[in-house]
PDB file of C-alpha atoms in Angstrom:
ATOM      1  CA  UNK A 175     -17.026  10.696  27.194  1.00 80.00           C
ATOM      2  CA  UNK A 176     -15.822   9.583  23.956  1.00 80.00           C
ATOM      3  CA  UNK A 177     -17.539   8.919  21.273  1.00 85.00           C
ATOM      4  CA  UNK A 178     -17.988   7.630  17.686  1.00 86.00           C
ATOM      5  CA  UNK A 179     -20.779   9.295  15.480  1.00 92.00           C
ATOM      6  CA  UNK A 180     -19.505   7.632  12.331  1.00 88.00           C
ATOM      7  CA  UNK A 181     -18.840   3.575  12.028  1.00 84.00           C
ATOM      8  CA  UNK A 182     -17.578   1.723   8.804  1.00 79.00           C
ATOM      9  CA  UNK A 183     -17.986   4.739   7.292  1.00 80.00           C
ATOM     10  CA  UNK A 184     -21.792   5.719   7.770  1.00 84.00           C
ATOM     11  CA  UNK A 185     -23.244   7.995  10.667  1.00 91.00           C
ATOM     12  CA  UNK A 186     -24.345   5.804  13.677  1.00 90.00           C
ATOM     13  CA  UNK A 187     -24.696   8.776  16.096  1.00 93.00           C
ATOM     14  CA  UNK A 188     -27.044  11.416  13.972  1.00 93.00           C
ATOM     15  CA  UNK A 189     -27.181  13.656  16.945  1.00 94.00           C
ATOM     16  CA  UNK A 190     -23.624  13.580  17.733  1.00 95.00           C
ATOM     17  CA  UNK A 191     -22.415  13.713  14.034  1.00 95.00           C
ATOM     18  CA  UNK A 192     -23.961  17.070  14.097  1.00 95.00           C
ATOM     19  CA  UNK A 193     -22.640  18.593  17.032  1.00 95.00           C
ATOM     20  CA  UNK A 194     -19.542  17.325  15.199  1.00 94.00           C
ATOM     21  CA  UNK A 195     -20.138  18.986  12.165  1.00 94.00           C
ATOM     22  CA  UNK A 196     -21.458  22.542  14.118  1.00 93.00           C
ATOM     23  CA  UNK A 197     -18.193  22.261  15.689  1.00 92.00           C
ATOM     24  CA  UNK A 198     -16.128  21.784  12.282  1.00 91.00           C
ATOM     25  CA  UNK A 199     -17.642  24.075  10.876  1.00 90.00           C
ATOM     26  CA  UNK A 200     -17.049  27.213  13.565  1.00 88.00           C
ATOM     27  CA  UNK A 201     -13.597  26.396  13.211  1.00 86.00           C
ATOM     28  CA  UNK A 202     -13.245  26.959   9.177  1.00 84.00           C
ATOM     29  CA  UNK A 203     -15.336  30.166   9.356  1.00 79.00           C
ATOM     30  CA  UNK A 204     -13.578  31.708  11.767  1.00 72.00           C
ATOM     31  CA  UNK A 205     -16.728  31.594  14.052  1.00 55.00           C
ATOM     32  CA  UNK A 206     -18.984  34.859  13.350  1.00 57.00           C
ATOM     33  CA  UNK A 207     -22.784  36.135  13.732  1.00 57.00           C
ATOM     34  CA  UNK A 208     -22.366  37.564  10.529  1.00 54.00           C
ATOM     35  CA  UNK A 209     -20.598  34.539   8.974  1.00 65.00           C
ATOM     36  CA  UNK A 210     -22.090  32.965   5.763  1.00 76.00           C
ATOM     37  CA  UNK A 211     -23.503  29.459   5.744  1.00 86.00           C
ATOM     38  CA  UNK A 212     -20.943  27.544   4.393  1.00 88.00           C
ATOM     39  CA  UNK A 213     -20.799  25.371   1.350  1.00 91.00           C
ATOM     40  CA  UNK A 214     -19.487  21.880   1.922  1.00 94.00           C
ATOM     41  CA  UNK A 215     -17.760  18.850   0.188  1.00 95.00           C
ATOM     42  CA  UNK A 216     -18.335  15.123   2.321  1.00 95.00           C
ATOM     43  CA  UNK A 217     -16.302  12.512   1.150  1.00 94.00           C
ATOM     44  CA  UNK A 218     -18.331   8.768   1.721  1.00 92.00           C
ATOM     45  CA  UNK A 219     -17.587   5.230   0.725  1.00 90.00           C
ATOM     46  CA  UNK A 220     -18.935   4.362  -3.066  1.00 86.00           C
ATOM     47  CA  UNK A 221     -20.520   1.698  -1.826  1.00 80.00           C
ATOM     48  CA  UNK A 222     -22.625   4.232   0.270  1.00 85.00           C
ATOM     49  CA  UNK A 223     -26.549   3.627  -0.626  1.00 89.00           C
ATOM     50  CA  UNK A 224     -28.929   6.532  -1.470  1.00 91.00           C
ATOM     51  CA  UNK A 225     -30.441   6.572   1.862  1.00 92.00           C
ATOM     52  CA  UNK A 226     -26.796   6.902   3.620  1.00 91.00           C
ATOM     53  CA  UNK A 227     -26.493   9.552   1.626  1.00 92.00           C
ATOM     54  CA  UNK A 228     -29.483  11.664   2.410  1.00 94.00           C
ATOM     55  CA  UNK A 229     -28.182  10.768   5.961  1.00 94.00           C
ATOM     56  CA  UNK A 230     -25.447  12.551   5.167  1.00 95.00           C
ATOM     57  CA  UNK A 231     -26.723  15.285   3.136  1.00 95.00           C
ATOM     58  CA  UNK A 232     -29.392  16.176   6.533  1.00 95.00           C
ATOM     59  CA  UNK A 233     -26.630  16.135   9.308  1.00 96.00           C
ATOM     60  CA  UNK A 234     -24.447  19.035   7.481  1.00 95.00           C
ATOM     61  CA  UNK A 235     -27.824  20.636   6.624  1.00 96.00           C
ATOM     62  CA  UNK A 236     -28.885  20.689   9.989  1.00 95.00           C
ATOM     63  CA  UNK A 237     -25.554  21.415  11.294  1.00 94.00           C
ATOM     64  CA  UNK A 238     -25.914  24.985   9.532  1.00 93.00           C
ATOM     65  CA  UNK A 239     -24.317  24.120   5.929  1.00 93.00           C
ATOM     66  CA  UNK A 240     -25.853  26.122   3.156  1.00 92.00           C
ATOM     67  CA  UNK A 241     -25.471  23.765   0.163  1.00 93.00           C
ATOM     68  CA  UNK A 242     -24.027  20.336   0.566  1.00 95.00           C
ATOM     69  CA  UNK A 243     -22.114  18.243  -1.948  1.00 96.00           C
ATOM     70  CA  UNK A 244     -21.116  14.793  -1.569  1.00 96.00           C
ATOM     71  CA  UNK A 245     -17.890  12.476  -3.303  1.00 95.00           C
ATOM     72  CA  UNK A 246     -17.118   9.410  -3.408  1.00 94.00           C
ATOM     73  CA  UNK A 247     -13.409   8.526  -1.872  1.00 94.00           C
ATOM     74  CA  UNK A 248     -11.484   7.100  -4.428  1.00 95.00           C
ATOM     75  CA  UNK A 249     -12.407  10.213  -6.795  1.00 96.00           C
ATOM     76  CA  UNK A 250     -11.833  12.634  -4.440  1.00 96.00           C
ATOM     77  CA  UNK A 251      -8.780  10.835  -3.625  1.00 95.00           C
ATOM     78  CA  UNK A 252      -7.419  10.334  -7.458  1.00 95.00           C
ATOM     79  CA  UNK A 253      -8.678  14.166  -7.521  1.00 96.00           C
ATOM     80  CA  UNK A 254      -6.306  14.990  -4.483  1.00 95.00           C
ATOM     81  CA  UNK A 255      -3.346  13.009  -6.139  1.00 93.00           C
ATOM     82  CA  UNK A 256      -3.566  15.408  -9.149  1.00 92.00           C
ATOM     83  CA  UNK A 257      -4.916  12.573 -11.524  1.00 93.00           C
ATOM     84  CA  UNK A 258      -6.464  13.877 -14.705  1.00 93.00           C
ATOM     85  CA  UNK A 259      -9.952  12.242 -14.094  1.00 94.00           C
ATOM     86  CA  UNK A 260     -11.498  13.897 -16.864  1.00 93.00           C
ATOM     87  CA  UNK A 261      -8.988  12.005 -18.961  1.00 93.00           C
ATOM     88  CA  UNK A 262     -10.164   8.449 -21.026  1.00 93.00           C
ATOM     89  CA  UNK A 263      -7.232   6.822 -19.378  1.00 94.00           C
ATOM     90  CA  UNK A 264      -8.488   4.045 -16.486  1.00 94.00           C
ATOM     91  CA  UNK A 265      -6.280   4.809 -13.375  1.00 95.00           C
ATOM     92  CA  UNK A 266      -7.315   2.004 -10.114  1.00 97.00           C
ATOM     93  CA  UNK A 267      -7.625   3.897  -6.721  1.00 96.00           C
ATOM     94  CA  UNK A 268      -7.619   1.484  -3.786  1.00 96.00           C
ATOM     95  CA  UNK A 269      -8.501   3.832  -0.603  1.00 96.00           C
ATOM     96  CA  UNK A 270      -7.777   1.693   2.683  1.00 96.00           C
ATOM     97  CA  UNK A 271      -9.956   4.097   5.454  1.00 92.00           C
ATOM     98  CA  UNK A 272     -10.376   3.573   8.516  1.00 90.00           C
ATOM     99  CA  UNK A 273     -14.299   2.724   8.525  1.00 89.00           C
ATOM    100  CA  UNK A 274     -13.983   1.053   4.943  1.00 92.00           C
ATOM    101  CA  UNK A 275     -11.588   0.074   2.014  1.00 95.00           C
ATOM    102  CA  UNK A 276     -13.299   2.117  -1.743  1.00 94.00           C
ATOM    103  CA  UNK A 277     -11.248   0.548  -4.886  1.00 95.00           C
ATOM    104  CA  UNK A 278     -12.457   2.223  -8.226  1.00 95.00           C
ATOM    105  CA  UNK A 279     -11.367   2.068 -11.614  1.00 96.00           C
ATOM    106  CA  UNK A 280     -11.998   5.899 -12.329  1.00 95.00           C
ATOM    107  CA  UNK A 281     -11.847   7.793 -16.122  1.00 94.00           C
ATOM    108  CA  UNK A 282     -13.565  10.215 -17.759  1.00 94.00           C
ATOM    109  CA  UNK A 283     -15.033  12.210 -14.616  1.00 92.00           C
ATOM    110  CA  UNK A 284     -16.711   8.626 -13.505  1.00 92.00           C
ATOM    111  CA  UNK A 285     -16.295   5.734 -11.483  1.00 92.00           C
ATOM    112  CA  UNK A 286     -15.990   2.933 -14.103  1.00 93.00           C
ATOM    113  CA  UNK A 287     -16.379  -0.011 -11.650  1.00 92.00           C
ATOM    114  CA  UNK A 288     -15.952  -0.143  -8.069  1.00 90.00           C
ATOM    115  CA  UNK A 289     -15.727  -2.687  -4.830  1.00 92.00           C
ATOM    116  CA  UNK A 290     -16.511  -1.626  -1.404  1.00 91.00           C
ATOM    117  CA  UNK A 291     -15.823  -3.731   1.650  1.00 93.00           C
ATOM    118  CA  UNK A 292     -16.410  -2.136   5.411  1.00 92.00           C
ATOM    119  CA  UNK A 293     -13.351  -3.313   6.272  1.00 94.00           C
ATOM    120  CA  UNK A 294     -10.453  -0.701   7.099  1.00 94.00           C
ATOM    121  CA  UNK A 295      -8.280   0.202  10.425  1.00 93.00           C
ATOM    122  CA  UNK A 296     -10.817  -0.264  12.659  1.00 93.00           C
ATOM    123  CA  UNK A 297     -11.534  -3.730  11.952  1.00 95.00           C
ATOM    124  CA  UNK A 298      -7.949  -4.321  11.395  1.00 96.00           C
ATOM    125  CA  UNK A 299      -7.848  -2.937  15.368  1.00 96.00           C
ATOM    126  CA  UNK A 300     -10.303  -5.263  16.421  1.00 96.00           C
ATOM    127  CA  UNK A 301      -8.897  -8.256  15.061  1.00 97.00           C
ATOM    128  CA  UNK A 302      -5.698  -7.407  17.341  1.00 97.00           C
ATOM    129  CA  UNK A 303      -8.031  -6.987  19.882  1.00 97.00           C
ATOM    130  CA  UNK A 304      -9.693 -10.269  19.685  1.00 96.00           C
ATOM    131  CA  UNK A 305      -5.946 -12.157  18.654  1.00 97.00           C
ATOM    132  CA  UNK A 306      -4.790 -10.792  22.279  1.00 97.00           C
ATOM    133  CA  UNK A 307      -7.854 -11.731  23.971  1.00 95.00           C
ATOM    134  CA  UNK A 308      -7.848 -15.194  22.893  1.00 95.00           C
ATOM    135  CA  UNK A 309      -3.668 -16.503  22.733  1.00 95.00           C
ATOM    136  CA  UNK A 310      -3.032 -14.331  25.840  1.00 95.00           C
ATOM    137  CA  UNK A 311      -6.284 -13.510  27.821  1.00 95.00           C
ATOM    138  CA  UNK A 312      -5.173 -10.021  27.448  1.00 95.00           C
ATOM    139  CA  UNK A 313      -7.734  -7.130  27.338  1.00 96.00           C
ATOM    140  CA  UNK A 314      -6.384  -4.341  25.808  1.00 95.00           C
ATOM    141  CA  UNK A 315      -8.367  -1.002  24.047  1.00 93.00           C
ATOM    142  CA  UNK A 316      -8.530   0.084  20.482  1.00 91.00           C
ATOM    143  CA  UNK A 317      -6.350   2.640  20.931  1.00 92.00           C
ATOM    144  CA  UNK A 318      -3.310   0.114  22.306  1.00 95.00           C
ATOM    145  CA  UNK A 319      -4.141  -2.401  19.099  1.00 96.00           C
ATOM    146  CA  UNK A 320      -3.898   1.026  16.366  1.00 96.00           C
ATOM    147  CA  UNK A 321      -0.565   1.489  18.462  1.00 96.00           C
ATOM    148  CA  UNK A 322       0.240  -2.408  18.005  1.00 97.00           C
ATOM    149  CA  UNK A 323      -0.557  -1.959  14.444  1.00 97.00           C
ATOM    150  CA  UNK A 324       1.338   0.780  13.569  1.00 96.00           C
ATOM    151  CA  UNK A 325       4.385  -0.542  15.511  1.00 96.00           C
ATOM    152  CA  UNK A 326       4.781  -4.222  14.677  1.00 97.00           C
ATOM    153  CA  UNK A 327       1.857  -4.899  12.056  1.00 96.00           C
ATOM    154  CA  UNK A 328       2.618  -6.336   8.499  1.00 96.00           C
ATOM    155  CA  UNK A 329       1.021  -8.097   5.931  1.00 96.00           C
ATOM    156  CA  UNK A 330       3.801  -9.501   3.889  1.00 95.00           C
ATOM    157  CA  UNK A 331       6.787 -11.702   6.298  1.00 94.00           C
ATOM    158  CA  UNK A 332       9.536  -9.309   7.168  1.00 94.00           C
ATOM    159  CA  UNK A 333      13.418  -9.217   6.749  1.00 93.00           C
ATOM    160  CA  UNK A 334      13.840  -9.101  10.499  1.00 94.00           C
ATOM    161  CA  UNK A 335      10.447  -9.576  12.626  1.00 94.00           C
ATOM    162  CA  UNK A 336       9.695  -7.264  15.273  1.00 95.00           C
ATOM    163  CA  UNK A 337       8.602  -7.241  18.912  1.00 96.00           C
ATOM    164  CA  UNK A 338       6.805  -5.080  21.207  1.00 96.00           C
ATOM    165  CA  UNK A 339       5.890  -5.112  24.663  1.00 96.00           C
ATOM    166  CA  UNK A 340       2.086  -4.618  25.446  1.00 96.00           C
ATOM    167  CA  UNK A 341       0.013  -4.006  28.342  1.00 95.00           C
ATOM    168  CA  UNK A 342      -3.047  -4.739  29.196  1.00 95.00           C
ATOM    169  CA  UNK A 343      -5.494  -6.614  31.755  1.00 93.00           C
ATOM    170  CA  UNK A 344      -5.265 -10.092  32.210  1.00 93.00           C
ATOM    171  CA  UNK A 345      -8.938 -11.684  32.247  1.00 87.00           C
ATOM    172  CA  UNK A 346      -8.003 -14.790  34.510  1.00 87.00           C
ATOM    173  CA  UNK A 347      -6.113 -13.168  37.280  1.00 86.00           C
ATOM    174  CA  UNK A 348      -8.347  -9.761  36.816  1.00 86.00           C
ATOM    175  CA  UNK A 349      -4.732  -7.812  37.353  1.00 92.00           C
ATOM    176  CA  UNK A 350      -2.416  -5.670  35.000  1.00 93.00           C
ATOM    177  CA  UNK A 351      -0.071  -7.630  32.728  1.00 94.00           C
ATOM    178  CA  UNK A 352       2.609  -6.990  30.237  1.00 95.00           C
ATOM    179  CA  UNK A 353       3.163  -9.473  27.848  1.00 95.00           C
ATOM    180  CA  UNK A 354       5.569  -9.351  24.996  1.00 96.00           C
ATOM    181  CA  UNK A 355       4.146  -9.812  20.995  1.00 96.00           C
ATOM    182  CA  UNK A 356       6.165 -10.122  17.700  1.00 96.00           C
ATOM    183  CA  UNK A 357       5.032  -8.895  14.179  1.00 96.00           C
ATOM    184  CA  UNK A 358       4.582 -12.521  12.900  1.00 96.00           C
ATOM    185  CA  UNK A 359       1.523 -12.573  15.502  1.00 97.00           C
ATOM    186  CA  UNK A 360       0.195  -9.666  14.695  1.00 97.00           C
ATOM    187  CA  UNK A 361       0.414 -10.422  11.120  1.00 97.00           C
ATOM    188  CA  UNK A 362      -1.787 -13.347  11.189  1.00 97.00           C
ATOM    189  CA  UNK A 363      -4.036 -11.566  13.617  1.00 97.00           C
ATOM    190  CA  UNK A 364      -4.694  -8.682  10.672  1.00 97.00           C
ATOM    191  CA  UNK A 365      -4.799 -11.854   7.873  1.00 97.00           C
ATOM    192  CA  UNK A 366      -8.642 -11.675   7.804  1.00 96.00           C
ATOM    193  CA  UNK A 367      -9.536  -8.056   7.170  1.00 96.00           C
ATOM    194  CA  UNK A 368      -6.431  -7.817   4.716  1.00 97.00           C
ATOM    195  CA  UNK A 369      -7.698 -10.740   2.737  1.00 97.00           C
ATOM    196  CA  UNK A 370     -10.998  -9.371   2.347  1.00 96.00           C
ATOM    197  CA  UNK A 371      -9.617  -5.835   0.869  1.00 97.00           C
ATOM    198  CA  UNK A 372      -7.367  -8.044  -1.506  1.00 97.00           C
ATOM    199  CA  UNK A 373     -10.312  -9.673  -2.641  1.00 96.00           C
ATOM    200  CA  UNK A 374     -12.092  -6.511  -3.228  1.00 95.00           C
ATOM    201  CA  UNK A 375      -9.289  -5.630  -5.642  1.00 96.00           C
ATOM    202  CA  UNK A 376      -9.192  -8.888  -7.214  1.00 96.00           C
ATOM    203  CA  UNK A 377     -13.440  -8.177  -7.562  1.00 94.00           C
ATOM    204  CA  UNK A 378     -12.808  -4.827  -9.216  1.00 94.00           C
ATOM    205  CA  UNK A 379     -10.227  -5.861 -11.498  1.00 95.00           C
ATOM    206  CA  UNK A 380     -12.176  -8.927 -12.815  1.00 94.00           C
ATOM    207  CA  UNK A 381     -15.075  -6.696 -14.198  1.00 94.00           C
ATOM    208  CA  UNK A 382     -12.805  -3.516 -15.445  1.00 94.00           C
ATOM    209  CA  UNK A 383     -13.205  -3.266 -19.326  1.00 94.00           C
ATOM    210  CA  UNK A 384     -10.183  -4.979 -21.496  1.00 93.00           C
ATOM    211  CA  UNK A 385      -9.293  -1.173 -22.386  1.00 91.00           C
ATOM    212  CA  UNK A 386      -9.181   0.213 -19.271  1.00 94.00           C
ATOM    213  CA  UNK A 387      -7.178  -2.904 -18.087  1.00 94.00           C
ATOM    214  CA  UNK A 388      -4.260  -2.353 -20.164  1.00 94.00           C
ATOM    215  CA  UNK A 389      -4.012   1.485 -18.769  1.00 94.00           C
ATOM    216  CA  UNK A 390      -4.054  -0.411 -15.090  1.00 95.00           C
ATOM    217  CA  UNK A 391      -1.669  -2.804 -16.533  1.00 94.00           C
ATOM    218  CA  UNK A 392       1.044  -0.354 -17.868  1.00 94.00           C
ATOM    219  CA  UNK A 393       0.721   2.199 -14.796  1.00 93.00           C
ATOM    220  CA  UNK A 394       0.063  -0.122 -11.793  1.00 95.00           C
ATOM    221  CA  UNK A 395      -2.623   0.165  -8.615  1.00 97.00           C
ATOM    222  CA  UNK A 396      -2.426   3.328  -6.419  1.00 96.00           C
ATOM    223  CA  UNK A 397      -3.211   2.810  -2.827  1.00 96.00           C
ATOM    224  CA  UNK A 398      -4.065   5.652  -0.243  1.00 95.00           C
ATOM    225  CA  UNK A 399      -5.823   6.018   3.359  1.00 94.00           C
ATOM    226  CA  UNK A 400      -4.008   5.744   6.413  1.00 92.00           C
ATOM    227  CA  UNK A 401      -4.411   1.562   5.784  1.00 93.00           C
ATOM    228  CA  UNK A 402      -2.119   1.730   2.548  1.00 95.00           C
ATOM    229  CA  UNK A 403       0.788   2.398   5.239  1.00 94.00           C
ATOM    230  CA  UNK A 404       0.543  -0.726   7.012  1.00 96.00           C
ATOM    231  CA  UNK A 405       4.037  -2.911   6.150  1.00 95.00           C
ATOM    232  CA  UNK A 406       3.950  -5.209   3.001  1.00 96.00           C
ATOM    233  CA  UNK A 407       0.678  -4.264   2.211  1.00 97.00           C
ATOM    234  CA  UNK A 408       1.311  -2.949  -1.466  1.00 96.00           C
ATOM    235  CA  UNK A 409       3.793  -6.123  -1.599  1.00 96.00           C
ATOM    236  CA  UNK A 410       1.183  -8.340  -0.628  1.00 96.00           C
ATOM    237  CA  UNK A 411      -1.055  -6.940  -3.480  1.00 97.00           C
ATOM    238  CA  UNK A 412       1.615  -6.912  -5.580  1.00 96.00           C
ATOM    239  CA  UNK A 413       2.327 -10.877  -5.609  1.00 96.00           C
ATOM    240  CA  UNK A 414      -1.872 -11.761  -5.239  1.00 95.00           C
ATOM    241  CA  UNK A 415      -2.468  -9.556  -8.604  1.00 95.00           C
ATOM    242  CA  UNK A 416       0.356  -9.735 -10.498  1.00 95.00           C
ATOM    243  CA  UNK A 417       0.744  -5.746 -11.309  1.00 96.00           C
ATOM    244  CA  UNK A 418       3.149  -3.020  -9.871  1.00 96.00           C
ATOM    245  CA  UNK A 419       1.858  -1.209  -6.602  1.00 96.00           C
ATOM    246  CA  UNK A 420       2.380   2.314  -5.802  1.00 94.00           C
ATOM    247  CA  UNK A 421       1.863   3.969  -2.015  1.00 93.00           C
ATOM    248  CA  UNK A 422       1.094   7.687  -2.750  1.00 90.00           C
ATOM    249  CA  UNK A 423       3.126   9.679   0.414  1.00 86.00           C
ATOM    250  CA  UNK A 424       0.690  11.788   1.417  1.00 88.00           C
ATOM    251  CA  UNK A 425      -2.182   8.597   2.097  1.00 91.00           C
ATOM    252  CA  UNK A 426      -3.609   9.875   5.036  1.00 91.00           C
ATOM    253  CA  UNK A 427      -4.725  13.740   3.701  1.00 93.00           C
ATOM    254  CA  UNK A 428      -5.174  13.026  -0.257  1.00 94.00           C
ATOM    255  CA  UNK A 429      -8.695  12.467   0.376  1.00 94.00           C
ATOM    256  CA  UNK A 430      -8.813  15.679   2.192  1.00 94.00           C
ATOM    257  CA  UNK A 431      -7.197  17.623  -0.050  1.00 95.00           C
ATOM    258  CA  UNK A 432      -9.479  16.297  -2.926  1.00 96.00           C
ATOM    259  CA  UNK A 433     -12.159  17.401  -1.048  1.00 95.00           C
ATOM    260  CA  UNK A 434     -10.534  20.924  -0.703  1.00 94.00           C
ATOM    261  CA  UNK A 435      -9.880  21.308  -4.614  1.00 95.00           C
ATOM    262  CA  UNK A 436     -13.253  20.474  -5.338  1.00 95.00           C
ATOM    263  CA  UNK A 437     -14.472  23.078  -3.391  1.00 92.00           C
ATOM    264  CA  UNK A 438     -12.115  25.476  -4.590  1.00 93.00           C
ATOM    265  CA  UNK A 439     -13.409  24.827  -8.485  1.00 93.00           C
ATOM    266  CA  UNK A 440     -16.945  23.424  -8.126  1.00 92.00           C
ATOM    267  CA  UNK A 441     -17.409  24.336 -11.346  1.00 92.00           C
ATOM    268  CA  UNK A 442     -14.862  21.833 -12.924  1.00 93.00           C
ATOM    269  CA  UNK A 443     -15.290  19.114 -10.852  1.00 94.00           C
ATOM    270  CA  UNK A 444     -19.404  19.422 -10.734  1.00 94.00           C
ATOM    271  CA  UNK A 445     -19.719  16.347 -13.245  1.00 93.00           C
ATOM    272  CA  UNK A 446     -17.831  14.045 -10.817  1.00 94.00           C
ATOM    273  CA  UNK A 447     -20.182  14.532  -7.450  1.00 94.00           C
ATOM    274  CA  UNK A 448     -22.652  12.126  -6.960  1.00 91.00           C
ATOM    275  CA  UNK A 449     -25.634  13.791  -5.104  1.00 86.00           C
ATOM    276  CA  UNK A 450     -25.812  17.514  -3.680  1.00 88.00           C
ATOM    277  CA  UNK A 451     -28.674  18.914  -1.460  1.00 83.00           C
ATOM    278  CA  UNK A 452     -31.183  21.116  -2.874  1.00 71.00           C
TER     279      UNK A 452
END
């Protein structure tokens, strides 16, 4: 059966995000009796409220971590990137996950000002879903709209539009059916969520210090997560806010490998978590 412990990026399934975690966590040790318990770095949304993250903090506990360290996204993301945080210089991080879109204005080992909306991939997905279900009468799974969305999906017009062939249950007839889609569809199908993660950055930018906002101004808005990837997205942004857009190429792991740098120099980076177990 599958299943989804974590949703708009907070546990839903305690149980199950434990199992998870057990099972993570017997692959990076290598699986031994005689194994430490290991020390871990979780990543969660900065909107994330102090009860999410003693969630949080309790699953890896109980999943057999020894000490337990949590992050907020866009730092570990900016971290990942190689950005200077400990620097005075305001760099803006807009992470585009799959369970929510972080954007933080991040200097000095801190998160400056930050807007958090629980709107990522998956609702991105789900809009597809419900576009299909209600121009076509086409059922069609989450995984088939990600595949949609990766294919044909845009949030700026394209040169040349594209087209894809989907399939998918018909409701009336209760049969199979292929039916065929083009990107300008599918962009207006995705128009909601990506609206509401401009606005986000429009929210953070209003209430970033005049300082800070000339460093933002003179080196531009960074955009990661697997989100960031979707076509004339950083375009889109571009035109709504005026300032130059950069997607970082390795979007979908920089928040991992933030995570893993962290780890490898707790020491440095101590001043930058945001709650650790006990």
């Amino acid at each position: 059966v599958a299943m989804r412990p974590l949703k708009d990026g907070v546990i839903s399934d305690h149980e199950m995000t434990v199992r998870m975690l057990q099972a993570l966590f017997r692959q990076a040790s290598k699986s031994s009796v005689f194994t430490p318990k290991p020390r871990v770095v979780i990543c969660v949304p900065s909107g994330v409220t102090e009860v999410e993250e003693r969630t949080v903090i309790n699953a890896a506990i109980e999943a057999g971590a020894r000490r337990v360290y949590l992050i907020e996204e866009p730092m570990a993301a900016a971290i990942g990137m190689g950005i200077p945080v400990e620097d005075p210089v305001g760099n803006m991080i807009v992470d585009i996950g799959g369970g929510t879109s972080d954007i933080a204005v991040i200097a000095l080992n801190g998160t400056v000002c930050n807007a958090s909306v629980r709107v990522g991939g998956d609702e991105m997905d789900e809009a597809i879903v419900r576009y299909l279900r209600t121009m076509y009468n086409l059922c069609v799974g989450d995984s088939t709209a990600e595949q949609i969305k990766i294919q044909i999906g845009s949030a700026s017009p394209l040169e040349e539009e594209l087209t894809m062939d989907v399939k998918g249950h018909d409701f009336l007839a209760g049969m199979p059916r292929t039916t065929t889609i083009n990107s300008a569809e599918i962009r207006e199908a995705l128009n909601e969520p990506v609206t509401a993660i401009i606005e986000a950055v429009k929210q953070a930018l209003s209430i970033t210090p005049p300082e800070l906002s000339a460093d933002i101004y003179d080196k531009g808005i960074i955009m990661t997560g697997g989100g960031s990837q979707l076509r004339g997205f950083d375009e889109r942004i571009r035109k709504e806010t005026g300032l130059s857009v950069n997607v970082i190429d390795e979007a979908l792991i920089c928040v991992c490998k933030g995570a893993a740098r962290i780890l490898e120099d707790l020491d440095k980076y101590r001043p930058v978590l945001i709650a650790s177990s006990n």
